[in-house]
Amino acid sequence: MGVCDGFVEAIGNTPLIRLQAASEATGCEILGKAEFMNPGGSVKDRAAWWMIREAERIGRLQPGATIVEGTAGNTGIGLAHICNARGYSSLIYMPDNQSREKVDILETLGAEVRVVPTVPYANEMNYQKQAKRYAESLDTAVWVNQFDNTANRLAHYESTGPEIWKQTEGRVDAFVCAVGTGGTIAGVSKYLKQKREDIQLILLDCIGSALYNFVTTGTVTMSDGTSITEGIGNSRITDNLAGARIDWALQITDQDAVSMVYRLLREEGWFFGSSTGVNVCGAIEVARKLGPGHTIVTVLCDGGGKYRSSLFNREWLAKKGFAID
Ligand code: PMP
């Protein structure tokens, strides 16, 4: 890789990292796409750039415009960086069940942040709907709409999928990942299935989300319970996820995801957020199902630094009832 000319050119082309303990325990190659190494720190930098680039291409974004979005945080962080780099302002709606650190980072980057009560999507006060309404009330604003704007999944079809194929030299048997908007799994699955139809695509879901039931039974019904994971799970099938080639799904508990991020930290030195814990648990379960000798790829979505006051805080964990081995 040569010189990247500025922020947006530094997005993507992340390493594919072999997770040593998971690989040795299963006899498979368990590989993580290092999305936490994107310049804004998460898998959402790719989607943020593709969506802004598309809005620029079709002439919707004029210099000085305001980008408005509802986000669990990471898309907002990617957008805020890119807005600074390209002369836009950013205004972010976030539900109040996300980490304080993400709000702090957004404000430091210069975004205006509106933290709103966490309510279901059907409620008109849902953060995504508030973002849409606010953007529509301004002449110079553009609503990004990451859930239903398919430039999001295109990012992963055009960049993440081809990178995984190239980095594994085509030797990938399964791709496994948790879903928020669905952009990552839908884009990667489309690319990999075009390359080789028999690559297995496995959706991972947290508790208190409808996506496991959707893949398993075809009905969009929520599973019981709630999850402390951030950025994943959904109550509806977004335009990004619709039509994605998914073979099967697994549900991962919060306790398993929490234990996994601590194992990765203590045994291998990695510092990841909760969705990455879900992804590595899922990759191991898939490896056990497929048997030794397979190559399983998953996503290392973001770093643990944004969750110091929650996932990496002993008192918080104890209050939520989690055990760390
Ligand atoms: N992990 C984290 C930490 C995220 O912020 C997100 C995006 N909300 C995801 C996973 C899921 O990615 P996607 O939106 O592409 O499904």
XYZ file of C-alpha atoms and ligand atoms in Angstrom:
341
model
C 0.000 0.000 0.000
C 1.385 3.421 -0.984
C 0.590 6.859 0.408
C -3.053 7.633 1.362
C -4.014 11.169 0.367
C -5.947 12.361 3.416
C -8.612 10.936 5.728
C -10.976 9.225 3.327
C -8.213 7.446 1.454
C -7.055 5.993 4.770
C -10.383 4.152 5.169
C -10.324 0.421 4.431
C -7.447 -1.888 3.465
C -7.369 -3.119 7.063
C -5.283 -6.161 8.060
C -6.802 -9.617 8.451
C -5.609 -10.890 11.816
C -5.311 -14.528 12.934
C -6.866 -14.960 16.371
C -4.407 -17.376 17.931
C -6.258 -18.974 20.850
C -9.520 -19.322 18.917
C -7.675 -20.887 15.965
C -5.697 -23.291 18.119
C -8.730 -24.348 20.174
C -10.776 -25.217 17.092
C -8.176 -26.420 14.563
C -9.541 -23.794 12.166
C -8.076 -20.525 10.971
C -10.154 -17.858 12.717
C -9.398 -14.520 11.112
C -10.628 -11.077 12.162
C -10.929 -8.128 9.766
C -9.296 -5.309 11.725
C -11.958 -2.648 11.255
C -10.955 -0.967 14.521
C -7.875 0.162 12.571
C -9.900 2.435 10.296
C -8.986 6.108 10.899
C -12.224 6.838 12.800
C -11.826 3.616 14.768
C -14.623 1.362 13.513
C -16.243 -0.666 10.757
C -18.611 2.260 10.175
C -15.990 4.517 8.566
C -16.470 2.649 5.299
C -20.254 3.123 5.291
C -19.944 6.780 6.357
C -17.619 7.554 3.450
C -19.594 5.650 0.836
C -22.834 7.411 1.902
C -21.252 10.884 1.855
C -19.528 10.165 -1.456
C -22.829 9.074 -3.006
C -24.605 12.220 -1.721
C -21.806 14.324 -3.246
C -21.984 12.389 -6.525
C -25.724 13.000 -6.980
C -25.334 16.670 -6.039
C -27.240 16.556 -2.726
C -24.361 17.902 -0.642
C -23.331 21.496 -1.121
C -20.290 23.052 0.633
C -21.176 24.002 4.222
C -24.148 21.581 4.395
C -25.128 19.852 7.631
C -25.060 16.071 7.736
C -27.718 14.713 10.108
C -27.835 11.115 11.308
C -29.273 8.837 13.971
C -26.576 6.456 15.162
C -25.434 4.270 18.028
C -22.239 6.332 17.746
C -19.733 4.760 15.401
C -21.381 5.915 12.171
C -21.584 9.370 13.721
C -17.891 9.317 14.570
C -16.996 8.307 10.997
C -19.300 11.009 9.628
C -17.922 13.702 11.944
C -14.335 13.015 10.838
C -15.311 13.066 7.158
C -17.414 16.227 7.619
C -14.382 17.995 9.045
C -12.225 16.745 6.213
C -14.668 17.855 3.502
C -16.186 21.072 4.874
C -19.565 19.985 6.267
C -21.036 20.153 9.772
C -22.504 17.161 11.583
C -25.487 16.784 13.872
C -25.979 13.432 15.541
C -28.987 11.907 17.335
C -28.081 9.074 19.698
C -30.216 6.905 21.994
C -29.332 7.327 25.678
C -28.308 3.677 26.181
C -24.975 4.083 24.394
C -21.593 4.726 25.970
C -20.728 8.169 27.343
C -17.353 7.936 25.611
C -18.927 7.895 22.155
C -20.821 11.110 22.947
C -17.610 12.695 24.248
C -15.648 11.738 21.134
C -18.375 13.115 18.855
C -18.410 16.421 20.725
C -14.623 16.625 20.629
C -14.746 16.111 16.875
C -17.112 19.083 16.639
C -20.424 17.316 16.053
C -23.565 18.631 17.714
C -24.938 15.685 19.662
C -28.545 15.218 20.765
C -28.907 12.309 23.166
C -32.564 11.246 23.226
C -34.528 8.688 25.272
C -34.228 5.095 24.013
C -37.610 4.120 22.551
C -38.631 1.453 20.001
C -38.474 2.171 16.282
C -42.289 2.287 16.069
C -42.286 5.341 18.384
C -42.097 8.702 16.581
C -39.499 9.859 19.132
C -37.063 7.114 18.091
C -33.602 8.620 17.408
C -33.652 7.660 13.715
C -37.026 9.315 13.161
C -36.018 12.443 15.050
C -32.917 12.733 12.838
C -35.021 12.421 9.683
C -37.556 15.027 10.842
C -34.879 17.495 11.883
C -32.984 17.144 8.596
C -36.191 17.687 6.648
C -36.862 20.892 8.592
C -33.616 22.491 7.314
C -32.864 23.581 3.741
C -29.175 22.818 3.926
C -29.250 19.464 5.727
C -28.895 15.945 4.407
C -30.187 12.931 6.350
C -27.755 10.061 5.878
C -30.232 7.257 6.693
C -27.637 4.498 7.227
C -30.280 1.831 7.908
C -32.010 2.113 4.533
C -29.398 3.899 2.410
C -27.854 1.075 0.408
C -24.642 3.006 -0.245
C -23.873 1.519 3.204
C -23.863 -2.099 2.006
C -22.217 -1.053 -1.260
C -19.181 0.002 0.813
C -18.763 -3.576 1.975
C -19.531 -5.069 -1.445
C -16.903 -2.852 -3.056
C -14.247 -2.852 -0.331
C -14.544 -5.251 2.651
C -15.664 -8.272 0.597
C -12.936 -7.989 -2.066
C -10.286 -7.378 0.618
C -11.296 -10.569 2.484
C -11.248 -12.581 -0.737
C -7.804 -11.287 -1.661
C -6.312 -11.587 1.827
C -7.440 -15.227 2.178
C -6.490 -15.969 -1.463
C -10.028 -17.275 -1.895
C -9.662 -19.754 0.976
C -12.620 -18.607 3.045
C -15.226 -21.180 4.124
C -17.469 -18.998 6.285
C -18.092 -15.356 7.091
C -19.703 -14.676 10.434
C -20.897 -11.360 11.839
C -23.352 -9.495 14.022
C -25.737 -7.014 12.435
C -26.876 -3.482 13.181
C -27.878 -1.827 9.904
C -26.926 -5.005 8.026
C -24.550 -3.140 5.714
C -21.513 -5.246 6.593
C -23.097 -8.686 6.287
C -25.164 -7.832 3.204
C -22.295 -6.297 1.237
C -19.716 -8.931 2.180
C -22.154 -11.806 1.583
C -23.091 -10.566 -1.877
C -19.438 -10.341 -2.911
C -18.338 -13.665 -1.417
C -21.344 -15.614 -2.748
C -20.576 -14.290 -6.231
C -17.042 -15.585 -5.865
C -18.040 -18.990 -4.473
C -21.632 -20.024 -3.860
C -20.742 -22.513 -1.090
C -19.178 -19.968 1.297
C -21.343 -20.083 4.435
C -22.809 -16.778 5.649
C -23.798 -16.757 9.303
C -25.653 -13.913 11.015
C -24.989 -13.433 14.720
C -27.596 -11.836 16.909
C -27.705 -10.591 20.473
C -30.597 -11.247 22.843
C -33.545 -8.817 22.561
C -33.322 -8.500 18.763
C -35.451 -9.909 15.930
C -32.787 -10.974 13.444
C -32.107 -14.510 14.730
C -35.831 -15.288 14.540
C -36.028 -13.717 11.087
C -33.268 -15.924 9.636
C -34.427 -19.043 11.481
C -38.226 -18.813 11.108
C -38.859 -16.040 8.572
C -40.847 -13.961 11.078
C -39.591 -10.652 12.449
C -40.273 -11.232 16.154
C -38.124 -9.942 18.977
C -36.389 -12.447 21.260
C -36.973 -11.967 24.998
C -34.524 -9.958 27.078
C -32.155 -7.057 26.517
C -28.484 -6.736 25.621
C -25.619 -4.502 26.737
C -23.929 -4.835 23.350
C -23.720 -1.594 21.364
C -24.323 -1.074 17.644
C -25.919 -4.467 16.950
C -29.374 -6.051 17.008
C -32.462 -4.717 15.255
C -36.247 -4.937 15.416
C -36.768 -4.669 11.670
C -35.360 -5.720 8.311
C -33.639 -2.665 6.885
C -33.252 -2.006 3.156
C -29.570 -2.837 3.618
C -30.306 -6.273 5.082
C -33.240 -7.105 2.787
C -32.316 -9.785 0.272
C -28.942 -10.565 1.901
C -27.686 -14.110 1.295
C -27.624 -15.523 4.843
C -27.399 -19.302 5.375
C -28.080 -19.530 9.100
C -27.988 -17.593 12.363
C -26.734 -17.981 15.918
C -27.681 -16.150 19.097
C -24.840 -15.111 21.414
C -25.432 -14.218 25.051
C -24.017 -11.081 26.636
C -22.160 -13.152 29.237
C -20.326 -15.082 26.507
C -19.474 -11.848 24.664
C -18.227 -10.199 27.884
C -16.073 -13.216 28.797
C -14.640 -13.235 25.268
C -13.509 -9.587 25.255
C -11.680 -10.210 28.554
C -10.037 -13.405 27.230
C -8.890 -11.580 24.108
C -7.496 -8.776 26.265
C -5.705 -10.921 28.830
C -4.528 -13.782 26.656
C -3.730 -12.018 23.393
C -3.502 -8.304 24.119
C -6.526 -7.207 22.080
C -8.836 -4.468 23.371
C -12.224 -4.750 21.662
C -15.840 -3.640 22.129
C -18.784 -5.923 22.830
C -19.886 -6.580 19.237
C -16.434 -7.997 18.553
C -16.918 -10.303 21.558
C -20.134 -11.526 19.906
C -18.341 -11.998 16.592
C -15.453 -14.032 18.000
C -17.843 -16.236 20.039
C -19.838 -16.815 16.860
C -16.748 -17.608 14.803
C -15.673 -20.244 17.353
C -19.143 -21.825 17.385
C -19.161 -21.966 13.584
C -15.635 -23.466 13.570
C -16.817 -26.209 15.940
C -19.818 -26.940 13.712
C -17.760 -27.069 10.499
C -14.877 -29.022 12.078
C -11.062 -28.557 11.886
C -9.338 -27.320 8.753
C -11.751 -24.518 7.830
C -11.136 -20.794 7.481
C -13.655 -18.597 9.258
C -13.595 -14.809 8.849
C -15.262 -12.345 11.198
C -15.092 -8.613 11.953
C -13.173 -6.833 14.724
C -15.644 -3.933 14.729
C -14.179 -1.401 17.165
C -11.758 -0.951 20.047
C -12.510 -1.211 23.769
C -11.498 2.359 24.646
C -15.025 3.631 23.963
C -16.400 1.270 26.624
C -14.057 1.986 29.536
C -16.881 3.200 31.750
C -19.106 0.198 30.998
C -17.735 -3.062 29.593
C -14.303 -2.401 31.132
C -15.551 -1.069 34.453
C -15.752 -3.656 37.242
C -18.505 -1.878 39.183
C -20.655 -1.508 36.089
C -20.200 -5.180 35.238
C -21.069 -6.251 38.778
C -24.183 -4.061 38.766
C -25.304 -5.696 35.521
C -24.604 -9.145 36.983
C -21.739 -10.237 34.734
C -18.995 -12.559 35.892
C -15.438 -12.260 34.613
C -13.416 -15.457 34.920
N -20.371 -3.310 15.785
C -20.350 -2.027 16.118
C -19.515 -1.586 17.285
C -21.135 -1.099 15.402
O -21.127 0.211 15.753
C -21.926 -1.546 14.329
C -22.775 -0.580 13.547
N -23.872 -0.042 14.225
C -21.934 -2.911 14.019
C -21.119 -3.769 14.754
C -22.828 -3.482 12.940
O -22.480 -3.152 11.619
P -23.575 -2.962 10.496
O -24.302 -1.674 10.777
O -22.802 -2.892 9.211
O -24.513 -4.127 10.520
